[in-house]
PDB file of C-alpha atoms in Angstrom:
ATOM      1  CA  UNK A   1     -69.144  85.362  17.317  1.00  0.00           C
ATOM      2  CA  UNK A   2     -65.586  84.188  16.607  1.00  0.00           C
ATOM      3  CA  UNK A   3     -64.970  80.352  16.193  1.00  0.00           C
ATOM      4  CA  UNK A   4     -61.465  78.696  16.735  1.00  0.00           C
ATOM      5  CA  UNK A   5     -60.737  75.258  15.395  1.00  0.00           C
ATOM      6  CA  UNK A   6     -57.639  73.473  16.838  1.00  0.00           C
ATOM      7  CA  UNK A   7     -56.283  70.195  15.169  1.00  0.00           C
ATOM      8  CA  UNK A   8     -53.440  68.367  16.489  1.00  0.00           C
ATOM      9  CA  UNK A   9     -51.651  65.244  15.027  1.00  0.00           C
ATOM     10  CA  UNK A  10     -52.605  65.744  11.428  1.00  0.00           C
ATOM     11  CA  UNK A  11     -49.632  63.715  10.484  1.00  0.00           C
ATOM     12  CA  UNK A  12     -50.018  64.838   6.676  1.00  0.00           C
ATOM     13  CA  UNK A  13     -47.182  62.740   5.323  1.00  0.00           C
ATOM     14  CA  UNK A  14     -47.860  59.470   7.260  1.00  0.00           C
ATOM     15  CA  UNK A  15     -51.535  59.710   6.514  1.00  0.00           C
ATOM     16  CA  UNK A  16     -50.535  60.503   2.708  1.00  0.00           C
ATOM     17  CA  UNK A  17     -53.123  63.400   2.647  1.00  0.00           C
ATOM     18  CA  UNK A  18     -53.701  64.669  -0.983  1.00  0.00           C
ATOM     19  CA  UNK A  19     -54.602  68.207  -1.740  1.00  0.00           C
ATOM     20  CA  UNK A  20     -58.092  66.962  -2.446  1.00  0.00           C
ATOM     21  CA  UNK A  21     -58.304  65.558   1.030  1.00  0.00           C
ATOM     22  CA  UNK A  22     -56.891  68.644   2.681  1.00  0.00           C
ATOM     23  CA  UNK A  23     -59.306  70.591   0.560  1.00  0.00           C
ATOM     24  CA  UNK A  24     -62.170  68.600   2.211  1.00  0.00           C
ATOM     25  CA  UNK A  25     -61.068  69.494   5.566  1.00  0.00           C
ATOM     26  CA  UNK A  26     -60.940  73.228   4.514  1.00  0.00           C
ATOM     27  CA  UNK A  27     -64.352  72.834   3.348  1.00  0.00           C
ATOM     28  CA  UNK A  28     -65.393  71.362   6.618  1.00  0.00           C
ATOM     29  CA  UNK A  29     -63.889  74.274   8.512  1.00  0.00           C
ATOM     30  CA  UNK A  30     -65.635  76.722   6.273  1.00  0.00           C
ATOM     31  CA  UNK A  31     -68.955  74.914   6.733  1.00  0.00           C
ATOM     32  CA  UNK A  32     -68.356  75.248  10.575  1.00  0.00           C
ATOM     33  CA  UNK A  33     -67.621  78.998   9.970  1.00  0.00           C
ATOM     34  CA  UNK A  34     -64.301  78.664  11.692  1.00  0.00           C
ATOM     35  CA  UNK A  35     -62.580  82.059  11.758  1.00  0.00           C
ATOM     36  CA  UNK A  36     -59.187  80.775  12.985  1.00  0.00           C
ATOM     37  CA  UNK A  37     -57.329  77.495  12.698  1.00  0.00           C
ATOM     38  CA  UNK A  38     -54.436  76.409  14.729  1.00  0.00           C
ATOM     39  CA  UNK A  39     -52.393  73.187  14.222  1.00  0.00           C
ATOM     40  CA  UNK A  40     -51.041  72.069  17.525  1.00  0.00           C
ATOM     41  CA  UNK A  41     -48.070  70.010  16.603  1.00  0.00           C
ATOM     42  CA  UNK A  42     -47.285  66.789  14.639  1.00  0.00           C
ATOM     43  CA  UNK A  43     -48.537  68.535  11.380  1.00  0.00           C
ATOM     44  CA  UNK A  44     -45.927  66.457   9.543  1.00  0.00           C
ATOM     45  CA  UNK A  45     -42.618  64.769  10.157  1.00  0.00           C
ATOM     46  CA  UNK A  46     -40.685  67.319   7.966  1.00  0.00           C
ATOM     47  CA  UNK A  47     -40.741  71.011   8.669  1.00  0.00           C
ATOM     48  CA  UNK A  48     -41.146  71.922   4.959  1.00  0.00           C
ATOM     49  CA  UNK A  49     -44.257  69.758   4.542  1.00  0.00           C
ATOM     50  CA  UNK A  50     -45.758  71.198   7.920  1.00  0.00           C
ATOM     51  CA  UNK A  51     -45.223  74.809   6.529  1.00  0.00           C
ATOM     52  CA  UNK A  52     -46.746  73.761   3.292  1.00  0.00           C
ATOM     53  CA  UNK A  53     -49.825  72.621   5.140  1.00  0.00           C
ATOM     54  CA  UNK A  54     -49.823  75.969   7.176  1.00  0.00           C
ATOM     55  CA  UNK A  55     -49.715  77.830   3.804  1.00  0.00           C
ATOM     56  CA  UNK A  56     -52.432  75.614   2.270  1.00  0.00           C
ATOM     57  CA  UNK A  57     -55.050  76.702   4.910  1.00  0.00           C
ATOM     58  CA  UNK A  58     -53.846  80.270   4.936  1.00  0.00           C
ATOM     59  CA  UNK A  59     -54.244  80.178   1.158  1.00  0.00           C
ATOM     60  CA  UNK A  60     -57.823  79.060   1.566  1.00  0.00           C
ATOM     61  CA  UNK A  61     -58.511  82.445   3.363  1.00  0.00           C
ATOM     62  CA  UNK A  62     -58.421  80.904   6.893  1.00  0.00           C
ATOM     63  CA  UNK A  63     -55.967  82.569   9.282  1.00  0.00           C
ATOM     64  CA  UNK A  64     -53.782  79.754  10.491  1.00  0.00           C
ATOM     65  CA  UNK A  65     -51.208  79.414  13.261  1.00  0.00           C
ATOM     66  CA  UNK A  66     -49.121  76.471  14.572  1.00  0.00           C
ATOM     67  CA  UNK A  67     -46.880  75.065  17.340  1.00  0.00           C
ATOM     68  CA  UNK A  68     -44.489  72.246  17.033  1.00  0.00           C
ATOM     69  CA  UNK A  69     -45.082  68.726  18.136  1.00  0.00           C
ATOM     70  CA  UNK A  70     -42.199  66.196  18.683  1.00  0.00           C
ATOM     71  CA  UNK A  71     -42.458  64.837  15.254  1.00  0.00           C
ATOM     72  CA  UNK A  72     -41.268  68.043  13.661  1.00  0.00           C
ATOM     73  CA  UNK A  73     -38.581  68.817  16.479  1.00  0.00           C
ATOM     74  CA  UNK A  74     -36.640  65.852  14.895  1.00  0.00           C
ATOM     75  CA  UNK A  75     -36.084  67.991  11.867  1.00  0.00           C
ATOM     76  CA  UNK A  76     -35.106  71.253  13.766  1.00  0.00           C
ATOM     77  CA  UNK A  77     -32.252  72.510  15.857  1.00  0.00           C
ATOM     78  CA  UNK A  78     -32.933  73.294  19.572  1.00  0.00           C
ATOM     79  CA  UNK A  79     -33.061  77.098  18.766  1.00  0.00           C
ATOM     80  CA  UNK A  80     -35.569  76.644  16.081  1.00  0.00           C
ATOM     81  CA  UNK A  81     -37.764  74.329  18.153  1.00  0.00           C
ATOM     82  CA  UNK A  82     -38.224  77.217  20.560  1.00  0.00           C
ATOM     83  CA  UNK A  83     -38.143  80.260  18.272  1.00  0.00           C
ATOM     84  CA  UNK A  84     -38.929  79.391  14.683  1.00  0.00           C
ATOM     85  CA  UNK A  85     -38.849  82.572  12.463  1.00  0.00           C
ATOM     86  CA  UNK A  86     -42.455  82.490  11.157  1.00  0.00           C
ATOM     87  CA  UNK A  87     -45.005  85.022  12.192  1.00  0.00           C
ATOM     88  CA  UNK A  88     -47.592  82.205  12.357  1.00  0.00           C
ATOM     89  CA  UNK A  89     -45.450  80.166  14.964  1.00  0.00           C
ATOM     90  CA  UNK A  90     -46.884  80.443  18.317  1.00  0.00           C
ATOM     91  CA  UNK A  91     -44.547  79.062  21.159  1.00  0.00           C
ATOM     92  CA  UNK A  92     -45.166  81.373  24.341  1.00  0.00           C
ATOM     93  CA  UNK A  93     -46.561  83.820  21.885  1.00  0.00           C
ATOM     94  CA  UNK A  94     -50.216  84.868  21.458  1.00  0.00           C
ATOM     95  CA  UNK A  95     -52.647  86.116  18.781  1.00  0.00           C
ATOM     96  CA  UNK A  96     -55.770  88.120  19.582  1.00  0.00           C
ATOM     97  CA  UNK A  97     -58.757  86.250  18.677  1.00  0.00           C
ATOM     98  CA  UNK A  98     -61.233  89.082  20.063  1.00  0.00           C
ATOM     99  CA  UNK A  99     -60.337  92.243  22.074  1.00  0.00           C
ATOM    100  CA  UNK A 100     -60.725  90.030  25.215  1.00  0.00           C
ATOM    101  CA  UNK A 101     -59.550  86.569  24.257  1.00  0.00           C
ATOM    102  CA  UNK A 102     -56.160  85.348  22.920  1.00  0.00           C
ATOM    103  CA  UNK A 103     -54.737  82.151  21.622  1.00  0.00           C
ATOM    104  CA  UNK A 104     -51.443  81.353  23.319  1.00  0.00           C
ATOM    105  CA  UNK A 105     -49.552  78.450  21.636  1.00  0.00           C
ATOM    106  CA  UNK A 106     -47.068  76.272  23.522  1.00  0.00           C
ATOM    107  CA  UNK A 107     -44.964  73.444  22.266  1.00  0.00           C
ATOM    108  CA  UNK A 108     -44.447  71.819  25.637  1.00  0.00           C
ATOM    109  CA  UNK A 109     -42.560  68.755  26.649  1.00  0.00           C
ATOM    110  CA  UNK A 110     -42.571  66.022  29.221  1.00  0.00           C
ATOM    111  CA  UNK A 111     -41.412  65.583  32.837  1.00  0.00           C
ATOM    112  CA  UNK A 112     -41.779  61.613  33.111  1.00  0.00           C
ATOM    113  CA  UNK A 113     -44.309  62.112  35.960  1.00  0.00           C
ATOM    114  CA  UNK A 114     -47.011  60.277  34.022  1.00  0.00           C
ATOM    115  CA  UNK A 115     -45.013  57.025  34.158  1.00  0.00           C
ATOM    116  CA  UNK A 116     -46.448  54.293  36.382  1.00  0.00           C
ATOM    117  CA  UNK A 117     -43.236  54.458  38.455  1.00  0.00           C
ATOM    118  CA  UNK A 118     -41.182  57.605  38.322  1.00  0.00           C
ATOM    119  CA  UNK A 119     -37.629  56.309  37.728  1.00  0.00           C
ATOM    120  CA  UNK A 120     -35.837  58.986  35.574  1.00  0.00           C
ATOM    121  CA  UNK A 121     -32.712  56.968  34.895  1.00  0.00           C
ATOM    122  CA  UNK A 122     -34.672  53.989  33.656  1.00  0.00           C
ATOM    123  CA  UNK A 123     -37.138  55.915  31.649  1.00  0.00           C
ATOM    124  CA  UNK A 124     -34.404  57.893  29.829  1.00  0.00           C
ATOM    125  CA  UNK A 125     -32.739  54.593  28.975  1.00  0.00           C
ATOM    126  CA  UNK A 126     -36.195  53.210  27.706  1.00  0.00           C
ATOM    127  CA  UNK A 127     -36.766  56.268  25.627  1.00  0.00           C
ATOM    128  CA  UNK A 128     -33.409  56.053  24.001  1.00  0.00           C
ATOM    129  CA  UNK A 129     -34.259  52.474  22.763  1.00  0.00           C
ATOM    130  CA  UNK A 130     -37.932  52.735  21.883  1.00  0.00           C
ATOM    131  CA  UNK A 131     -38.983  56.239  21.524  1.00  0.00           C
ATOM    132  CA  UNK A 132     -38.932  58.447  18.409  1.00  0.00           C
ATOM    133  CA  UNK A 133     -37.879  61.556  20.359  1.00  0.00           C
ATOM    134  CA  UNK A 134     -34.273  60.056  20.863  1.00  0.00           C
ATOM    135  CA  UNK A 135     -33.189  61.816  17.806  1.00  0.00           C
ATOM    136  CA  UNK A 136     -34.363  65.314  18.943  1.00  0.00           C
ATOM    137  CA  UNK A 137     -31.256  67.535  19.769  1.00  0.00           C
ATOM    138  CA  UNK A 138     -32.020  68.721  23.227  1.00  0.00           C
ATOM    139  CA  UNK A 139     -28.977  69.794  25.284  1.00  0.00           C
ATOM    140  CA  UNK A 140     -30.407  68.866  28.789  1.00  0.00           C
ATOM    141  CA  UNK A 141     -32.460  65.973  30.284  1.00  0.00           C
ATOM    142  CA  UNK A 142     -36.122  65.898  29.629  1.00  0.00           C
ATOM    143  CA  UNK A 143     -37.306  67.071  33.010  1.00  0.00           C
ATOM    144  CA  UNK A 144     -34.958  70.031  32.965  1.00  0.00           C
ATOM    145  CA  UNK A 145     -36.133  71.010  29.495  1.00  0.00           C
ATOM    146  CA  UNK A 146     -39.618  70.767  30.573  1.00  0.00           C
ATOM    147  CA  UNK A 147     -38.994  72.858  33.532  1.00  0.00           C
ATOM    148  CA  UNK A 148     -37.168  75.564  31.602  1.00  0.00           C
ATOM    149  CA  UNK A 149     -39.943  75.756  28.916  1.00  0.00           C
ATOM    150  CA  UNK A 150     -42.683  75.741  31.547  1.00  0.00           C
ATOM    151  CA  UNK A 151     -40.897  78.827  33.301  1.00  0.00           C
ATOM    152  CA  UNK A 152     -41.066  80.721  29.954  1.00  0.00           C
ATOM    153  CA  UNK A 153     -44.880  79.877  29.823  1.00  0.00           C
ATOM    154  CA  UNK A 154     -45.423  80.994  33.249  1.00  0.00           C
ATOM    155  CA  UNK A 155     -43.998  84.374  32.568  1.00  0.00           C
ATOM    156  CA  UNK A 156     -46.037  84.701  29.450  1.00  0.00           C
ATOM    157  CA  UNK A 157     -49.319  83.633  31.488  1.00  0.00           C
ATOM    158  CA  UNK A 158     -48.431  86.178  33.978  1.00  0.00           C
ATOM    159  CA  UNK A 159     -48.311  89.063  31.465  1.00  0.00           C
ATOM    160  CA  UNK A 160     -51.637  87.926  30.085  1.00  0.00           C
ATOM    161  CA  UNK A 161     -53.275  87.780  33.417  1.00  0.00           C
ATOM    162  CA  UNK A 162     -52.063  91.277  34.405  1.00  0.00           C
ATOM    163  CA  UNK A 163     -53.473  92.508  30.967  1.00  0.00           C
ATOM    164  CA  UNK A 164     -56.768  90.879  31.964  1.00  0.00           C
ATOM    165  CA  UNK A 165     -56.995  88.623  28.925  1.00  0.00           C
ATOM    166  CA  UNK A 166     -58.807  85.263  28.608  1.00  0.00           C
ATOM    167  CA  UNK A 167     -56.557  82.596  27.401  1.00  0.00           C
ATOM    168  CA  UNK A 168     -57.033  79.711  25.185  1.00  0.00           C
ATOM    169  CA  UNK A 169     -53.990  77.451  25.321  1.00  0.00           C
ATOM    170  CA  UNK A 170     -53.021  75.180  22.550  1.00  0.00           C
ATOM    171  CA  UNK A 171     -50.270  72.779  23.129  1.00  0.00           C
ATOM    172  CA  UNK A 172     -48.939  69.516  21.840  1.00  0.00           C
ATOM    173  CA  UNK A 173     -48.346  67.439  25.017  1.00  0.00           C
ATOM    174  CA  UNK A 174     -50.679  66.259  27.700  1.00  0.00           C
ATOM    175  CA  UNK A 175     -51.010  68.367  30.812  1.00  0.00           C
ATOM    176  CA  UNK A 176     -53.387  66.367  32.932  1.00  0.00           C
ATOM    177  CA  UNK A 177     -53.145  62.729  34.351  1.00  0.00           C
ATOM    178  CA  UNK A 178     -56.973  62.376  33.601  1.00  0.00           C
ATOM    179  CA  UNK A 179     -55.991  61.899  29.956  1.00  0.00           C
ATOM    180  CA  UNK A 180     -53.444  59.099  30.470  1.00  0.00           C
ATOM    181  CA  UNK A 181     -54.366  55.539  30.066  1.00  0.00           C
ATOM    182  CA  UNK A 182     -52.839  52.875  32.298  1.00  0.00           C
ATOM    183  CA  UNK A 183     -52.858  49.302  30.964  1.00  0.00           C
ATOM    184  CA  UNK A 184     -53.734  46.352  32.983  1.00  0.00           C
ATOM    185  CA  UNK A 185     -53.006  43.513  30.732  1.00  0.00           C
ATOM    186  CA  UNK A 186     -49.539  42.358  31.151  1.00  0.00           C
ATOM    187  CA  UNK A 187     -48.741  42.287  27.352  1.00  0.00           C
ATOM    188  CA  UNK A 188     -49.411  46.015  27.184  1.00  0.00           C
ATOM    189  CA  UNK A 189     -47.836  47.048  30.530  1.00  0.00           C
ATOM    190  CA  UNK A 190     -44.790  48.662  28.900  1.00  0.00           C
ATOM    191  CA  UNK A 191     -47.090  51.527  27.895  1.00  0.00           C
ATOM    192  CA  UNK A 192     -47.500  52.414  31.411  1.00  0.00           C
ATOM    193  CA  UNK A 193     -43.745  53.415  31.384  1.00  0.00           C
ATOM    194  CA  UNK A 194     -43.969  54.987  27.877  1.00  0.00           C
ATOM    195  CA  UNK A 195     -46.704  57.271  29.191  1.00  0.00           C
ATOM    196  CA  UNK A 196     -43.700  59.153  30.648  1.00  0.00           C
ATOM    197  CA  UNK A 197     -43.182  60.687  27.411  1.00  0.00           C
ATOM    198  CA  UNK A 198     -46.825  61.938  26.819  1.00  0.00           C
ATOM    199  CA  UNK A 199     -46.772  65.161  28.942  1.00  0.00           C
ATOM    200  CA  UNK A 200     -46.186  67.076  32.033  1.00  0.00           C
ATOM    201  CA  UNK A 201     -47.934  66.747  35.390  1.00  0.00           C
ATOM    202  CA  UNK A 202     -46.128  70.033  36.354  1.00  0.00           C
ATOM    203  CA  UNK A 203     -47.733  71.750  33.382  1.00  0.00           C
ATOM    204  CA  UNK A 204     -51.163  71.017  34.643  1.00  0.00           C
ATOM    205  CA  UNK A 205     -50.368  72.112  38.124  1.00  0.00           C
ATOM    206  CA  UNK A 206     -49.169  75.488  36.661  1.00  0.00           C
ATOM    207  CA  UNK A 207     -52.430  75.956  34.514  1.00  0.00           C
ATOM    208  CA  UNK A 208     -54.456  75.425  37.839  1.00  0.00           C
ATOM    209  CA  UNK A 209     -52.984  78.730  39.204  1.00  0.00           C
ATOM    210  CA  UNK A 210     -54.612  80.777  36.365  1.00  0.00           C
ATOM    211  CA  UNK A 211     -58.435  81.479  36.449  1.00  0.00           C
ATOM    212  CA  UNK A 212     -58.106  83.340  33.012  1.00  0.00           C
ATOM    213  CA  UNK A 213     -57.457  80.057  31.076  1.00  0.00           C
ATOM    214  CA  UNK A 214     -60.708  79.154  29.647  1.00  0.00           C
ATOM    215  CA  UNK A 215     -59.718  76.196  27.543  1.00  0.00           C
ATOM    216  CA  UNK A 216     -56.739  74.087  26.973  1.00  0.00           C
ATOM    217  CA  UNK A 217     -56.412  71.992  23.823  1.00  0.00           C
ATOM    218  CA  UNK A 218     -53.883  69.365  23.304  1.00  0.00           C
ATOM    219  CA  UNK A 219     -53.191  66.011  21.456  1.00  0.00           C
ATOM    220  CA  UNK A 220     -50.068  63.770  21.283  1.00  0.00           C
ATOM    221  CA  UNK A 221     -51.936  60.945  22.833  1.00  0.00           C
ATOM    222  CA  UNK A 222     -53.562  59.630  19.701  1.00  0.00           C
ATOM    223  CA  UNK A 223     -56.680  58.945  21.891  1.00  0.00           C
ATOM    224  CA  UNK A 224     -59.569  60.973  21.891  1.00  0.00           C
ATOM    225  CA  UNK A 225     -61.373  61.901  25.199  1.00  0.00           C
ATOM    226  CA  UNK A 226     -64.493  63.657  26.127  1.00  0.00           C
ATOM    227  CA  UNK A 227     -63.908  67.218  27.520  1.00  0.00           C
ATOM    228  CA  UNK A 228     -63.327  67.766  31.229  1.00  0.00           C
ATOM    229  CA  UNK A 229     -63.468  70.815  33.353  1.00  0.00           C
ATOM    230  CA  UNK A 230     -60.673  70.800  35.816  1.00  0.00           C
ATOM    231  CA  UNK A 231     -60.051  73.780  38.181  1.00  0.00           C
ATOM    232  CA  UNK A 232     -62.361  75.945  35.927  1.00  0.00           C
ATOM    233  CA  UNK A 233     -60.526  75.125  32.670  1.00  0.00           C
ATOM    234  CA  UNK A 234     -62.021  73.065  29.845  1.00  0.00           C
ATOM    235  CA  UNK A 235     -59.576  70.402  28.582  1.00  0.00           C
ATOM    236  CA  UNK A 236     -59.945  69.025  25.134  1.00  0.00           C
ATOM    237  CA  UNK A 237     -58.005  66.255  23.566  1.00  0.00           C
ATOM    238  CA  UNK A 238     -59.263  64.909  20.212  1.00  0.00           C
ATOM    239  CA  UNK A 239     -56.027  64.337  18.087  1.00  0.00           C
ATOM    240  CA  UNK A 240     -56.600  63.167  14.491  1.00  0.00           C
ATOM    241  CA  UNK A 241     -53.775  60.508  14.635  1.00  0.00           C
ATOM    242  CA  UNK A 242     -52.540  57.860  12.156  1.00  0.00           C
ATOM    243  CA  UNK A 243     -54.766  56.464   9.507  1.00  0.00           C
ATOM    244  CA  UNK A 244     -54.446  52.925  10.974  1.00  0.00           C
ATOM    245  CA  UNK A 245     -55.923  54.259  14.333  1.00  0.00           C
ATOM    246  CA  UNK A 246     -58.906  55.979  13.032  1.00  0.00           C
ATOM    247  CA  UNK A 247     -62.519  55.155  13.875  1.00  0.00           C
ATOM    248  CA  UNK A 248     -63.172  54.639  10.089  1.00  0.00           C
ATOM    249  CA  UNK A 249     -60.366  52.193   9.884  1.00  0.00           C
ATOM    250  CA  UNK A 250     -61.590  50.155  12.829  1.00  0.00           C
ATOM    251  CA  UNK A 251     -65.011  49.997  11.248  1.00  0.00           C
ATOM    252  CA  UNK A 252     -63.526  49.037   7.781  1.00  0.00           C
ATOM    253  CA  UNK A 253     -61.652  45.997   9.243  1.00  0.00           C
ATOM    254  CA  UNK A 254     -64.534  44.806  11.260  1.00  0.00           C
ATOM    255  CA  UNK A 255     -67.194  45.267   8.631  1.00  0.00           C
ATOM    256  CA  UNK A 256     -65.050  43.182   6.087  1.00  0.00           C
ATOM    257  CA  UNK A 257     -64.068  40.620   8.822  1.00  0.00           C
ATOM    258  CA  UNK A 258     -60.461  41.306   8.331  1.00  0.00           C
ATOM    259  CA  UNK A 259     -59.615  41.043  11.949  1.00  0.00           C
ATOM    260  CA  UNK A 260     -61.093  39.526  15.065  1.00  0.00           C
ATOM    261  CA  UNK A 261     -59.234  41.780  17.611  1.00  0.00           C
ATOM    262  CA  UNK A 262     -58.551  45.536  17.001  1.00  0.00           C
ATOM    263  CA  UNK A 263     -54.800  46.131  17.262  1.00  0.00           C
ATOM    264  CA  UNK A 264     -53.992  49.420  15.282  1.00  0.00           C
ATOM    265  CA  UNK A 265     -50.247  48.838  14.896  1.00  0.00           C
ATOM    266  CA  UNK A 266     -50.944  45.536  13.184  1.00  0.00           C
ATOM    267  CA  UNK A 267     -53.198  46.765  10.676  1.00  0.00           C
ATOM    268  CA  UNK A 268     -50.812  48.365   8.162  1.00  0.00           C
ATOM    269  CA  UNK A 269     -50.281  45.013   6.366  1.00  0.00           C
ATOM    270  CA  UNK A 270     -53.899  44.178   6.231  1.00  0.00           C
ATOM    271  CA  UNK A 271     -54.696  47.733   4.706  1.00  0.00           C
ATOM    272  CA  UNK A 272     -51.876  47.265   2.231  1.00  0.00           C
ATOM    273  CA  UNK A 273     -53.499  44.074   1.063  1.00  0.00           C
ATOM    274  CA  UNK A 274     -56.864  45.726   0.739  1.00  0.00           C
ATOM    275  CA  UNK A 275     -55.625  49.010  -0.432  1.00  0.00           C
ATOM    276  CA  UNK A 276     -58.241  49.691  -3.251  1.00  0.00           C
ATOM    277  CA  UNK A 277     -61.236  48.785  -1.046  1.00  0.00           C
ATOM    278  CA  UNK A 278     -59.770  50.872   1.949  1.00  0.00           C
ATOM    279  CA  UNK A 279     -59.210  53.901  -0.320  1.00  0.00           C
ATOM    280  CA  UNK A 280     -62.925  53.836  -1.486  1.00  0.00           C
ATOM    281  CA  UNK A 281     -63.991  53.488   2.228  1.00  0.00           C
ATOM    282  CA  UNK A 282     -61.673  56.263   3.437  1.00  0.00           C
ATOM    283  CA  UNK A 283     -63.171  58.565   0.761  1.00  0.00           C
ATOM    284  CA  UNK A 284     -66.552  57.988   1.927  1.00  0.00           C
ATOM    285  CA  UNK A 285     -65.947  58.332   5.602  1.00  0.00           C
ATOM    286  CA  UNK A 286     -62.971  60.828   5.874  1.00  0.00           C
ATOM    287  CA  UNK A 287     -65.140  63.930   6.439  1.00  0.00           C
ATOM    288  CA  UNK A 288     -66.673  62.318   9.576  1.00  0.00           C
ATOM    289  CA  UNK A 289     -63.136  61.423  10.790  1.00  0.00           C
ATOM    290  CA  UNK A 290     -61.954  64.886  10.245  1.00  0.00           C
ATOM    291  CA  UNK A 291     -64.781  66.182  12.398  1.00  0.00           C
ATOM    292  CA  UNK A 292     -64.118  63.802  15.166  1.00  0.00           C
ATOM    293  CA  UNK A 293     -60.335  64.891  15.151  1.00  0.00           C
ATOM    294  CA  UNK A 294     -60.825  68.605  15.861  1.00  0.00           C
ATOM    295  CA  UNK A 295     -61.881  70.793  18.658  1.00  0.00           C
ATOM    296  CA  UNK A 296     -63.979  73.906  17.821  1.00  0.00           C
ATOM    297  CA  UNK A 297     -64.499  76.656  20.454  1.00  0.00           C
ATOM    298  CA  UNK A 298     -66.855  79.642  20.240  1.00  0.00           C
ATOM    299  CA  UNK A 299     -65.550  82.947  21.430  1.00  0.00           C
ATOM    300  CA  UNK A 300     -67.934  85.689  22.100  1.00  0.00           C
ATOM    301  CA  UNK A 301     -67.008  89.112  20.571  1.00  0.00           C
TER     302      UNK A 301
END
């Protein structure tokens, strides 16, 4: 039996992970008898730091591959986003996990279709005001980029299907509407438009065409969901996310009666004012958080 672990949204710099904490994660992966680790984007904001993380886990004796998320893309050119010169980089490239099964990496992008209202011009303007990705050096519109990248993926999937390979797809962006949350409260309704930048409905439609895709693992949402089987493929979304979004952080602020309402984006100041206590709590509960923020897949040999 081979065992694949996929982790998205590690955000090693924003989460201020020390070597000791990364070592804890490596220990957990060894305890789970993981034979291959894939980091599915947003490893870190800076590419150098992301590569250091990949090298760290490889140096722990764990074969490690990766694809980019939007956070690393801001530190790259368009050419290196798509074709980074590293053998561990998987974007429309695959690595054999067993004789029958391959891991296929894919950065992905978004087509605006997950917005509550599909208004491309308005959504593009909103992105250029509110969204981190406005600094990424793409040469075309987001829907055009998504379509071009998806065509490259289709060609690779056709090759793997012709070769009779079972595929586990790891990508950063959301491929299915079932993993998009639409807010009903007026004060949060803006997020229903910002959902435009979470993934691609067209990607999910493409994946439905292939019976040999056993799993699709992704992140980017910073929300964790139960697995769902859609058109014969198991979809898994368990991103690690930012430290102020973690379950352990929610438990910390409620147990210490620091808030009456859980609003992750409002917690950073509270955590700074309670830095020592939070550091102790994080040390105790981080292993549990790591385990919640990964997907582990068994692959028969």
